[in-house]
Amino acid sequence: MATDDLAAVLESLRPAPGSGGLADMDAQRCARALGVDGVAVSVTPGNGLNELLWATPGASTRLEDLQFTLGQGPGPEVALSGAAVVVPDLAAEPAARWPVLLPEVLALGIGAVFCLPLRLGEVCLGTMTLQRARPGPLAQTPMSDARIVTHALTAALVKDEQSWDAFAAAQDSSHFYRAAVHQATGMVSAQANVSVAEALIRLRAYAFQQGRSLLEVAEDVVARRVHFRDDDADEPGPAPGGGTEGP
């Protein structure tokens, strides 16, 4: 039953005594409990990048990767505004809202998205994005349950004042899924002599031009297979010296 799944999800997110605040979540069970096809949870330490914590495989994971690569979509909007973004029919959404993302998401077979903030006061710590193939609004009960889950997720992330600070300070640690992007952004900033924000824009643009994910391009930068020169007229290319140059 959905109620049993919801209770199990909430219990799994209950911060354990002595834990670092980052609890585990069964994403597929959460999706069942909320009556959707997929769910993803990302945190936003506040540097223009987010970190995927949990996601159901398939469309939800791909949606998060697309938003991360393109920098547009419900997740980035929620992270910026702190307000929920509810789109019950993506096919009816004006193309100008997410001009690059929208056709990609529709091609994934996603018909509706419901993105909720993980809020601590006025601060948005992250997002929980629900997606469903069938268009249409989310009923009142599952939407209320989804908000309950976001409160539990927030509590799990910030069990005490130190837990979120510790996570934010360690955001570029190697065990995080997107650690390579954090590292590559710094490398591109140094290579092209631009700000970190501009470096991220260049990484995203190059990934989109190549039809690849931002993570894949970042891994090439970190491995010195791709180098961003400091000449705006130049496209990124193979690293000089057979990929052995410094950052």
XYZ file of C-alpha atoms in Angstrom:
247
model
C 0.000 0.000 0.000
C 1.076 3.587 -0.642
C 0.638 4.440 3.053
C 3.009 1.625 4.025
C 5.562 2.842 1.455
C 5.287 6.411 2.744
C 5.785 5.309 6.350
C 8.846 3.284 5.346
C 10.332 6.214 3.413
C 9.818 8.607 6.320
C 11.323 6.109 8.758
C 14.392 5.702 6.527
C 14.900 9.468 6.570
C 14.721 9.801 10.336
C 18.142 11.133 11.400
C 19.904 8.540 13.521
C 21.716 9.601 16.701
C 25.329 10.379 15.939
C 24.835 10.366 12.167
C 26.105 13.098 9.849
C 22.556 14.057 8.892
C 22.554 12.489 5.410
C 20.045 9.666 5.639
C 19.290 7.109 2.948
C 16.140 7.025 0.843
C 14.603 4.309 -1.315
C 13.762 6.467 -4.346
C 11.644 3.821 -6.048
C 9.594 3.227 -2.906
C 9.164 6.984 -2.535
C 7.868 7.209 -6.115
C 5.333 4.453 -5.401
C 4.208 6.167 -2.227
C 3.577 9.433 -4.062
C 1.926 7.857 -7.101
C 4.497 9.027 -9.640
C 6.838 7.292 -12.062
C 10.062 8.698 -10.698
C 11.667 10.927 -8.102
C 15.032 12.646 -7.738
C 16.580 14.601 -4.871
C 19.400 17.087 -5.392
C 21.092 19.473 -2.995
C 22.320 22.934 -3.920
C 25.316 24.124 -1.876
C 25.032 27.572 -3.488
C 27.872 27.640 -6.024
C 25.790 27.268 -9.196
C 26.114 23.487 -9.155
C 23.959 20.858 -7.532
C 24.641 17.358 -6.309
C 22.338 14.440 -7.079
C 21.712 12.403 -3.933
C 18.981 9.932 -4.847
C 17.019 9.173 -8.020
C 14.996 6.421 -9.581
C 16.808 5.026 -12.622
C 15.767 5.982 -16.119
C 13.808 9.141 -16.888
C 14.304 10.848 -13.506
C 18.070 10.400 -13.552
C 18.220 11.572 -17.156
C 16.057 14.612 -16.335
C 18.440 15.610 -13.544
C 21.443 15.210 -15.841
C 19.793 17.328 -18.536
C 18.974 20.113 -16.076
C 22.494 19.958 -14.705
C 24.028 20.161 -18.180
C 21.755 22.878 -19.559
C 21.247 24.939 -16.414
C 17.520 25.273 -17.050
C 14.378 23.492 -15.946
C 12.164 23.193 -12.871
C 15.065 22.279 -10.572
C 17.179 25.387 -11.294
C 14.037 27.551 -11.028
C 13.141 26.132 -7.628
C 16.730 26.396 -6.383
C 16.748 30.080 -7.354
C 13.282 31.084 -6.149
C 12.668 28.674 -3.278
C 9.110 28.185 -4.599
C 7.587 25.008 -6.013
C 7.308 24.565 -9.775
C 4.325 22.472 -10.842
C 3.861 21.661 -14.542
C 1.021 19.160 -14.972
C 1.270 19.109 -18.783
C 4.721 19.642 -20.249
C 3.411 19.363 -23.799
C 1.281 22.469 -23.191
C 4.110 24.484 -21.620
C 5.352 27.466 -23.696
C 8.588 26.512 -25.436
C 10.191 29.809 -24.420
C 10.275 28.794 -20.754
C 12.871 26.028 -21.232
C 13.674 26.230 -24.951
C 16.435 23.629 -25.008
C 15.313 21.372 -22.176
C 11.627 21.005 -22.994
C 11.923 18.983 -26.237
C 14.518 16.714 -24.595
C 12.255 16.028 -21.622
C 9.234 15.317 -23.814
C 11.373 12.897 -25.814
C 12.044 11.022 -22.568
C 8.315 10.364 -22.253
C 7.815 12.681 -19.280
C 4.401 14.311 -19.307
C 4.322 16.133 -15.958
C 6.824 17.387 -13.379
C 6.358 18.571 -9.816
C 9.455 20.111 -8.227
C 9.428 21.069 -4.541
C 12.071 22.940 -2.528
C 13.889 21.597 0.507
C 13.615 24.769 2.526
C 15.228 25.806 5.772
C 13.676 29.168 6.562
C 14.354 31.370 3.551
C 17.154 29.143 2.246
C 16.605 26.486 -0.417
C 18.914 23.573 0.376
C 17.843 21.468 -2.576
C 14.961 20.069 -4.585
C 12.778 17.004 -4.868
C 11.519 16.473 -8.412
C 8.640 14.116 -9.158
C 7.896 13.084 -12.734
C 5.138 11.137 -14.396
C 4.583 9.953 -17.950
C 0.875 10.740 -17.807
C 0.053 14.470 -17.876
C -2.308 15.873 -15.299
C -2.176 17.468 -11.839
C -0.980 15.637 -8.762
C -3.917 14.925 -6.468
C -4.135 16.724 -3.139
C -3.169 13.738 -0.980
C 0.036 12.780 -2.826
C 1.008 16.459 -3.051
C 0.548 16.809 0.711
C 2.536 13.608 1.217
C 5.278 14.961 -1.057
C 5.584 18.056 1.120
C 5.851 15.830 4.194
C 8.723 13.986 2.513
C 10.503 17.278 1.715
C 10.301 18.239 5.402
C 11.777 14.868 6.374
C 14.527 15.239 3.765
C 15.401 18.690 5.060
C 15.566 17.378 8.615
C 17.825 14.550 7.450
C 20.150 17.024 5.744
C 20.327 19.452 8.631
C 19.885 17.343 11.707
C 22.001 19.929 13.459
C 23.616 23.199 12.416
C 26.913 21.512 11.622
C 25.683 18.806 9.238
C 24.801 21.089 6.325
C 27.971 23.133 6.809
C 30.000 19.928 6.706
C 28.306 18.824 3.519
C 28.768 22.198 1.823
C 32.441 22.282 2.789
C 32.955 18.814 1.339
C 30.967 19.368 -1.851
C 33.974 18.670 -4.105
C 34.978 15.453 -2.358
C 35.689 12.540 -4.670
C 32.821 10.403 -3.370
C 30.186 12.798 -4.657
C 28.558 11.886 -7.955
C 29.456 15.154 -9.684
C 32.801 15.830 -8.070
C 34.466 15.910 -11.509
C 32.337 18.892 -12.516
C 33.463 20.894 -9.502
C 37.087 20.061 -10.277
C 36.746 20.687 -14.021
C 35.105 24.075 -13.445
C 38.147 25.211 -11.475
C 40.501 23.858 -14.137
C 38.648 25.636 -16.964
C 38.646 28.841 -14.931
C 42.448 28.651 -14.748
C 42.962 27.485 -18.331
C 40.742 30.142 -19.921
C 41.476 32.860 -17.347
C 37.782 33.397 -16.597
C 35.625 33.380 -13.487
C 34.279 30.116 -12.106
C 30.775 31.163 -13.195
C 31.972 31.781 -16.760
C 33.890 28.492 -16.710
C 30.680 26.631 -15.854
C 28.867 28.378 -18.728
C 31.627 27.307 -21.136
C 31.502 23.736 -19.895
C 27.736 23.617 -20.329
C 27.854 25.139 -23.811
C 30.531 22.704 -24.949
C 28.636 19.725 -23.522
C 25.463 20.767 -25.334
C 27.311 21.330 -28.623
C 28.847 17.880 -28.357
C 25.564 16.203 -27.392
C 27.133 14.905 -24.197
C 26.408 15.266 -20.500
C 28.216 17.860 -18.436
C 29.671 15.096 -16.287
C 31.202 13.338 -19.301
C 32.856 16.545 -20.536
C 34.079 17.346 -17.031
C 35.721 13.930 -16.774
C 37.546 14.638 -20.061
C 38.773 17.973 -18.702
C 39.988 16.388 -15.463
C 41.730 13.631 -17.445
C 43.400 16.308 -19.637
C 41.710 15.009 -22.780
C 40.036 18.391 -23.376
C 41.606 21.781 -22.725
C 39.928 25.209 -22.669
C 42.295 27.862 -23.989
C 42.285 31.509 -22.941
C 41.376 32.737 -26.449
C 37.631 33.366 -26.821
C 37.885 32.678 -30.559
C 39.159 29.157 -29.967
C 36.976 26.143 -29.364
C 38.025 23.710 -26.627
C 40.228 21.038 -28.060
C 42.652 18.236 -27.244
C 45.120 19.054 -24.526
C 48.542 20.006 -25.860
C 51.434 17.625 -25.374
C 49.287 14.502 -25.568
C 47.158 15.431 -22.572
C 49.932 15.853 -20.036
C 49.784 19.579 -19.408
C 48.956 21.008 -16.007
C 45.635 22.627 -15.206
